[in-house]
Structures are given as structure tokens and as C-alpha cells.
mmCIF file of C-alpha atoms in Angstrom:
data_model
loop_
_atom_site.group_PDB
_atom_site.id
_atom_site.type_symbol
_atom_site.label_atom_id
_atom_site.label_comp_id
_atom_site.label_asym_id
_atom_site.label_seq_id
_atom_site.Cartn_x
_atom_site.Cartn_y
_atom_site.Cartn_z
ATOM 1 C CA ASP P 1 -8.297 -12.302 -2.363
ATOM 2 C CA ALA P 2 -10.225 -9.290 -0.889
ATOM 3 C CA GLY P 3 -13.256 -8.344 -2.791
ATOM 4 C CA ILE P 4 -12.197 -4.917 -3.995
ATOM 5 C CA THR P 5 -12.976 -3.311 -7.307
ATOM 6 C CA GLN P 6 -12.128 0.170 -8.584
ATOM 7 C CA SER P 7 -13.852 2.111 -11.351
ATOM 8 C CA PRO P 8 -12.790 3.218 -13.880
ATOM 9 C CA ARG P 9 -9.339 1.255 -14.431
ATOM 10 C CA HIS P 10 -8.045 4.029 -16.737
ATOM 11 C CA LYS P 11 -9.191 7.632 -17.426
ATOM 12 C CA VAL P 12 -7.685 10.551 -19.347
ATOM 13 C CA THR P 13 -9.317 13.960 -18.508
ATOM 14 C CA GLU P 14 -8.517 17.476 -19.321
ATOM 15 C CA THR P 15 -7.078 20.194 -16.661
ATOM 16 C CA GLY P 16 -9.908 21.830 -14.770
ATOM 17 C CA THR P 17 -12.616 19.093 -15.096
ATOM 18 C CA PRO P 18 -14.051 17.079 -12.105
ATOM 19 C CA VAL P 19 -13.199 13.489 -11.758
ATOM 20 C CA THR P 20 -14.749 10.914 -9.647
ATOM 21 C CA LEU P 21 -13.145 7.715 -8.661
ATOM 22 C CA ARG P 22 -15.114 4.773 -7.013
ATOM 23 C CA CYS P 23 -14.042 2.034 -4.802
ATOM 24 C CA HIS P 24 -16.259 -0.801 -4.142
ATOM 25 C CA GLN P 25 -15.852 -3.507 -1.539
ATOM 26 C CA THR P 26 -17.879 -6.794 -0.868
ATOM 27 C CA GLU P 27 -15.992 -7.426 2.568
ATOM 28 C CA ASN P 28 -18.115 -5.354 4.718
ATOM 29 C CA HIS P 29 -14.934 -3.770 6.272
ATOM 30 C CA ARG P 30 -15.272 -0.623 8.227
ATOM 31 C CA TYR P 31 -12.243 1.051 7.056
ATOM 32 C CA MET P 32 -11.440 2.311 3.671
ATOM 33 C CA TYR P 33 -8.508 4.267 2.204
ATOM 34 C CA TRP P 34 -7.415 6.310 -0.864
ATOM 35 C CA TYR P 35 -3.775 6.446 -1.744
ATOM 36 C CA ARG P 36 -1.835 7.752 -4.715
ATOM 37 C CA GLN P 37 1.356 6.114 -6.041
ATOM 38 C CA ASP P 38 3.943 8.191 -7.847
ATOM 39 C CA PRO P 39 7.473 7.280 -8.834
ATOM 40 C CA GLY P 40 9.912 7.880 -5.966
ATOM 41 C CA HIS P 41 7.220 8.597 -3.467
ATOM 42 C CA GLY P 42 5.797 5.083 -2.713
ATOM 43 C CA LEU P 43 2.244 5.271 -1.599
ATOM 44 C CA ARG P 44 0.777 8.557 -0.027
ATOM 45 C CA LEU P 45 -2.476 8.622 1.887
ATOM 46 C CA ILE P 46 -5.143 11.053 0.510
ATOM 47 C CA HIS P 47 -8.240 10.275 2.813
ATOM 48 C CA TYR P 48 -9.536 7.542 4.668
ATOM 49 C CA SER P 49 -12.964 6.437 6.068
ATOM 50 C CA TYR P 50 -13.702 4.765 9.475
ATOM 51 C CA GLY P 51 -17.584 4.468 8.714
ATOM 52 C CA VAL P 52 -20.416 5.626 6.763
ATOM 53 C CA LYS P 53 -20.250 9.413 6.443
ATOM 54 C CA ASP P 54 -16.885 9.427 8.526
ATOM 55 C CA THR P 55 -14.108 10.516 6.829
ATOM 56 C CA ASP P 56 -10.667 12.170 7.732
ATOM 57 C CA LYS P 57 -7.732 13.756 5.745
ATOM 58 C CA GLY P 58 -4.527 12.067 4.975
ATOM 59 C CA GLU P 59 -1.109 13.745 4.006
ATOM 60 C CA VAL P 60 -1.854 14.674 0.374
ATOM 61 C CA SER P 61 -5.622 15.795 0.834
ATOM 62 C CA ASP P 62 -5.502 19.147 -0.947
ATOM 63 C CA GLY P 63 -7.494 19.134 -4.195
ATOM 64 C CA TYR P 64 -9.405 15.946 -3.196
ATOM 65 C CA SER P 65 -12.711 15.246 -1.589
ATOM 66 C CA VAL P 66 -14.251 11.876 -0.570
ATOM 67 C CA SER P 67 -17.641 10.607 0.363
ATOM 68 C CA ARG P 68 -18.939 7.554 1.853
ATOM 69 C CA SER P 69 -22.758 7.014 1.680
ATOM 70 C CA LYS P 70 -22.581 3.010 2.084
ATOM 71 C CA THR P 71 -20.418 0.678 3.681
ATOM 72 C CA GLU P 72 -19.299 -0.752 0.452
ATOM 73 C CA ASP P 73 -18.681 2.480 -1.599
ATOM 74 C CA PHE P 74 -15.957 5.056 -1.157
ATOM 75 C CA LEU P 75 -15.757 7.905 -3.819
ATOM 76 C CA LEU P 76 -12.582 9.988 -4.276
ATOM 77 C CA THR P 77 -13.490 13.485 -6.247
ATOM 78 C CA LEU P 78 -10.813 15.575 -7.782
ATOM 79 C CA GLU P 79 -12.788 18.915 -7.807
ATOM 80 C CA SER P 80 -10.780 20.514 -10.583
ATOM 81 C CA ALA P 81 -8.202 18.185 -11.874
ATOM 82 C CA THR P 82 -4.522 19.496 -12.337
ATOM 83 C CA SER P 83 -1.666 17.834 -14.095
ATOM 84 C CA SER P 84 0.090 17.242 -10.777
ATOM 85 C CA GLN P 85 -2.788 14.757 -10.008
ATOM 86 C CA THR P 86 -1.783 12.561 -12.805
ATOM 87 C CA SER P 87 -1.017 9.427 -10.899
ATOM 88 C CA VAL P 88 -2.081 5.714 -10.022
ATOM 89 C CA TYR P 89 -4.844 5.712 -7.380
ATOM 90 C CA PHE P 90 -5.374 2.697 -5.100
ATOM 91 C CA CYS P 91 -8.105 2.045 -2.811
ATOM 92 C CA ALA P 92 -7.483 -0.117 0.359
ATOM 93 C CA ILE P 93 -9.698 -1.535 3.042
ATOM 94 C CA SER P 94 -9.057 -2.965 6.536
ATOM 95 C CA GLU P 95 -10.993 -4.370 9.336
ATOM 96 C CA GLY P 96 -11.344 -2.497 12.596
ATOM 97 C CA GLY P 97 -8.278 -3.165 14.652
ATOM 98 C CA GLN P 98 -6.678 -5.399 12.613
ATOM 99 C CA PRO P 99 -2.995 -4.098 11.224
ATOM 100 C CA ALA P 100 -3.296 -5.044 7.572
ATOM 101 C CA GLN P 101 -4.661 -3.435 4.495
ATOM 102 C CA TYR P 102 -5.990 -4.885 1.282
ATOM 103 C CA PHE P 103 -5.696 -3.321 -1.991
ATOM 104 C CA GLY P 104 -7.848 -2.739 -4.881
ATOM 105 C CA PRO P 105 -6.190 -2.919 -8.594
ATOM 106 C CA GLY P 106 -5.821 0.666 -9.052
ATOM 107 C CA THR P 107 -7.059 3.445 -11.557
ATOM 108 C CA ARG P 108 -4.489 5.014 -13.697
ATOM 109 C CA LEU P 109 -5.526 8.867 -14.204
ATOM 110 C CA THR P 110 -3.909 10.972 -16.760
ATOM 111 C CA VAL P 111 -4.698 14.745 -16.588
ATOM 112 C CA THR P 112 -3.826 16.816 -19.852
ATOM 113 C CA GLY N 25 7.999 10.368 13.602
ATOM 114 C CA ASP N 26 7.358 6.971 12.007
ATOM 115 C CA SER N 27 9.028 5.872 8.983
ATOM 116 C CA VAL N 28 10.279 3.175 6.756
ATOM 117 C CA THR N 29 13.593 2.971 4.665
ATOM 118 C CA GLN N 30 14.343 0.402 2.132
ATOM 119 C CA MET N 31 17.058 -0.153 -0.161
ATOM 120 C CA GLU N 32 17.152 1.640 -3.545
ATOM 121 C CA GLY N 33 16.554 -0.562 -6.570
ATOM 122 C CA PRO N 34 16.217 -1.887 -9.180
ATOM 123 C CA VAL N 35 17.900 -5.286 -7.878
ATOM 124 C CA THR N 36 18.601 -7.471 -10.719
ATOM 125 C CA LEU N 37 19.395 -11.209 -10.031
ATOM 126 C CA SER N 38 19.851 -14.444 -12.062
ATOM 127 C CA GLU N 39 17.279 -17.118 -11.529
ATOM 128 C CA GLU N 40 17.893 -19.341 -8.203
ATOM 129 C CA ALA N 41 19.975 -16.586 -6.686
ATOM 130 C CA PHE N 42 19.662 -15.470 -3.017
ATOM 131 C CA LEU N 43 17.571 -12.255 -2.349
ATOM 132 C CA THR N 44 17.799 -9.655 0.308
ATOM 133 C CA ILE N 45 15.867 -6.419 0.365
ATOM 134 C CA ASN N 46 16.843 -4.359 3.442
ATOM 135 C CA CYS N 47 14.079 -2.466 5.316
ATOM 136 C CA THR N 48 14.679 -0.340 8.341
ATOM 137 C CA TYR N 49 12.309 1.520 10.495
ATOM 138 C CA THR N 50 11.548 4.261 12.882
ATOM 139 C CA ALA N 51 8.611 4.005 15.082
ATOM 140 C CA THR N 52 7.218 5.935 18.317
ATOM 141 C CA GLY N 53 5.111 3.160 19.314
ATOM 142 C CA TYR N 54 4.999 -0.537 18.929
ATOM 143 C CA PRO N 55 4.871 -1.371 15.159
ATOM 144 C CA SER N 56 3.612 -4.119 13.140
ATOM 145 C CA LEU N 57 5.594 -4.711 10.089
ATOM 146 C CA PHE N 58 4.801 -5.846 6.394
ATOM 147 C CA TRP N 59 6.029 -6.774 3.099
ATOM 148 C CA TYR N 60 3.826 -5.946 0.155
ATOM 149 C CA VAL N 61 4.445 -6.952 -3.484
ATOM 150 C CA GLN N 62 3.099 -5.240 -6.481
ATOM 151 C CA TYR N 63 3.282 -7.106 -9.875
ATOM 152 C CA PRO N 64 3.088 -5.006 -13.085
ATOM 153 C CA GLY N 65 -0.318 -3.293 -13.514
ATOM 154 C CA GLU N 66 -1.643 -4.654 -10.340
ATOM 155 C CA GLY N 67 -2.527 -3.367 -6.881
ATOM 156 C CA LEU N 68 -0.199 -4.411 -3.718
ATOM 157 C CA GLN N 69 -0.619 -7.646 -2.232
ATOM 158 C CA LEU N 70 0.243 -8.424 1.324
ATOM 159 C CA LEU N 71 3.167 -10.912 1.286
ATOM 160 C CA LEU N 72 3.926 -11.397 4.953
ATOM 161 C CA LYS N 73 3.807 -9.594 8.192
ATOM 162 C CA ALA N 74 5.244 -9.672 11.801
ATOM 163 C CA THR N 75 3.489 -8.067 14.804
ATOM 164 C CA LYS N 76 5.905 -8.399 17.473
ATOM 165 C CA ALA N 77 9.711 -8.443 17.955
ATOM 166 C CA ASP N 78 11.455 -11.731 16.909
ATOM 167 C CA ASP N 79 8.320 -12.743 14.981
ATOM 168 C CA LYS N 80 9.237 -14.380 11.438
ATOM 169 C CA GLY N 81 6.752 -13.791 8.868
ATOM 170 C CA SER N 82 6.831 -16.149 5.846
ATOM 171 C CA ASN N 83 4.823 -16.826 2.687
ATOM 172 C CA LYS N 84 5.771 -18.503 -0.749
ATOM 173 C CA GLY N 85 9.351 -18.903 0.193
ATOM 174 C CA PHE N 86 9.908 -15.368 1.347
ATOM 175 C CA GLU N 87 10.922 -14.606 4.982
ATOM 176 C CA ALA N 88 11.421 -11.648 7.161
ATOM 177 C CA THR N 89 12.245 -11.446 10.799
ATOM 178 C CA TYR N 90 11.134 -8.450 13.055
ATOM 179 C CA ARG N 91 14.419 -7.366 14.715
ATOM 180 C CA LYS N 92 13.889 -4.832 17.472
ATOM 181 C CA GLU N 93 17.354 -4.366 18.281
ATOM 182 C CA THR N 94 18.470 -3.379 14.899
ATOM 183 C CA THR N 95 14.971 -1.902 13.866
ATOM 184 C CA SER N 96 15.156 -3.912 10.760
ATOM 185 C CA PHE N 97 12.819 -6.160 8.750
ATOM 186 C CA HIS N 98 14.684 -7.337 5.892
ATOM 187 C CA LEU N 99 13.075 -9.585 3.196
ATOM 188 C CA GLU N 100 15.028 -12.879 2.161
ATOM 189 C CA LYS N 101 14.374 -15.672 -0.359
ATOM 190 C CA GLY N 102 16.713 -18.567 -0.902
ATOM 191 C CA SER N 103 16.027 -19.113 -4.508
ATOM 192 C CA VAL N 104 14.239 -16.532 -6.802
ATOM 193 C CA GLN N 105 12.469 -17.156 -9.831
ATOM 194 C CA VAL N 106 11.532 -15.083 -12.947
ATOM 195 C CA SER N 107 8.024 -14.991 -11.453
ATOM 196 C CA ASP N 108 9.372 -12.947 -8.522
ATOM 197 C CA SER N 109 10.008 -9.953 -10.456
ATOM 198 C CA ALA N 110 8.007 -7.245 -9.135
ATOM 199 C CA VAL N 111 8.150 -4.188 -6.783
ATOM 200 C CA TYR N 112 8.245 -4.794 -2.963
ATOM 201 C CA PHE N 113 7.259 -2.415 -0.185
ATOM 202 C CA CYS N 114 8.135 -2.254 3.210
ATOM 203 C CA ALA N 115 5.436 -0.969 5.381
ATOM 204 C CA LEU N 116 4.672 -0.175 9.363
ATOM 205 C CA VAL N 117 1.759 0.539 11.326
ATOM 206 C CA VAL N 118 1.654 1.363 14.941
ATOM 207 C CA ALA N 119 -0.833 -0.174 17.181
ATOM 208 C CA GLU N 120 -1.939 3.269 18.565
ATOM 209 C CA ASN N 121 -3.273 4.111 15.023
ATOM 210 C CA PHE N 122 -3.952 1.390 12.544
ATOM 211 C CA ASN N 123 -5.268 3.788 9.978
ATOM 212 C CA LYS N 124 -1.857 5.138 9.727
ATOM 213 C CA PHE N 125 0.310 2.996 7.265
ATOM 214 C CA TYR N 126 3.880 4.245 6.503
ATOM 215 C CA PHE N 127 5.251 2.785 3.188
ATOM 216 C CA GLY N 128 8.684 2.484 1.734
ATOM 217 C CA SER N 129 9.382 3.820 -1.695
ATOM 218 C CA GLY N 130 9.556 0.355 -2.888
ATOM 219 C CA THR N 131 12.284 -1.801 -4.412
ATOM 220 C CA LYS N 132 12.056 -3.222 -8.041
ATOM 221 C CA LEU N 133 13.309 -6.654 -8.426
ATOM 222 C CA ASN N 134 14.226 -8.035 -11.732
ATOM 223 C CA VAL N 135 15.049 -11.864 -11.954
ATOM 224 C CA LYS N 136 16.720 -12.892 -15.202
ATOM 225 C CA PRO N 137 16.333 -16.524 -16.458
#
């Protein structure tokens, strides 16, 4: 199994507060991704990174920002959490040029 | 554009029954195709993949064949077990952009003893 951890695994927060989720990998893979999973929508890409300090937007990036200061860590920040951001968030990694992604265990976020 | 469509669930089967979960795709380039499985409370795990037409991916008794003529990648297993109960996702990525995965909405499988 790919070495991917996410923290926290569960979080409850209030509307309007900032929240940061962390993804940590031990595989030294170049590419890292943040998805959200909601019933009926499958997985939707929020942001991804193709190297340290190199990031790009996915299809549902509004209200989210990311940072990658080290190869092993990719942070997702909800600048001002809203109830529509209640979801399960998954981090994934992949090797450059390889058509497969490996997923972390997920973070369940509830915004009240 | 690129997309994946998979059959609606849930699918409920008795143990040892034959499983088929349908997946069809639309792709502008040359896709690689995947099946992922998600057990309750866990992340997605890569189950199998196929990277070119007529390839068959297989793992843990599951199989899927990349059919370019029908743009399909149906998942099959000859004899399901209770432990196969999970949500299954079909996905594709095109060679022109390995960062852009397209996932189906998932099919929940319930296997009864």
C-alpha cells in the first residue's frame, strides 16, 4: 500500500472558520491531488500539485486553497468554511507519467 | 469531453453469484481505464487497470476487458463473496493529461450470505 496519511481523520467546525487538512506521503511522488466525495457526484478534483510550490485548480476549486512547501506534504485550506463544504476529502498521489493514482484514507469534514 | 458512465446501484447479490457492473466511457484521446474499490470508511484502492484496447485487467478474481469498439470496461467476477461488498468506481485518464482522472459516480455492491 502507498504510504499516504491524512489528518485529521474527522473534524467538525463552524461556518465561517478556516480549516486546514493535511496530506502526507512517504513515496516521494511528484503529483498530489485533493478530491471531495459527495453522494451522487463520485469524486471531484479540487486542486492538484505537480511539484513543490507548483499547483493548479481542479473542477471545484472555489473556496479552497492549497500549498505544497515540501514534496511530502500537501495542505488544503478552506478559507471560510460553509455548510456546502461538508464532505469527505481524499488525497491522492501518483508518479510522473504513470496512469494510476493512490488514495489516502480520507477526512470526514462537517461544517455546522 | 471525457467522461465515464457506470450503472446505478445498489446491486444486491447472493454469495457465489456472478457479478457484472457496467462501465462505458467517452474519451477524446487514448484512455487508460481503471476500476477502484472503496470499502466502508476507507479510501479508494486500485483494483485493476488496462492501458490499451483489448487488454484485460484482473485482480482478486475480478476482471475487466478494455473494449474500444463498444467503449466499455465492464467489471466481472464469477463468484462474489460477502467480503466483496463495497462501492466500485470506474475511471479513465487520457495519455495527454495523466493529472485529469474522470471517475464514475460509483456502484454499491451488497453481497448477502
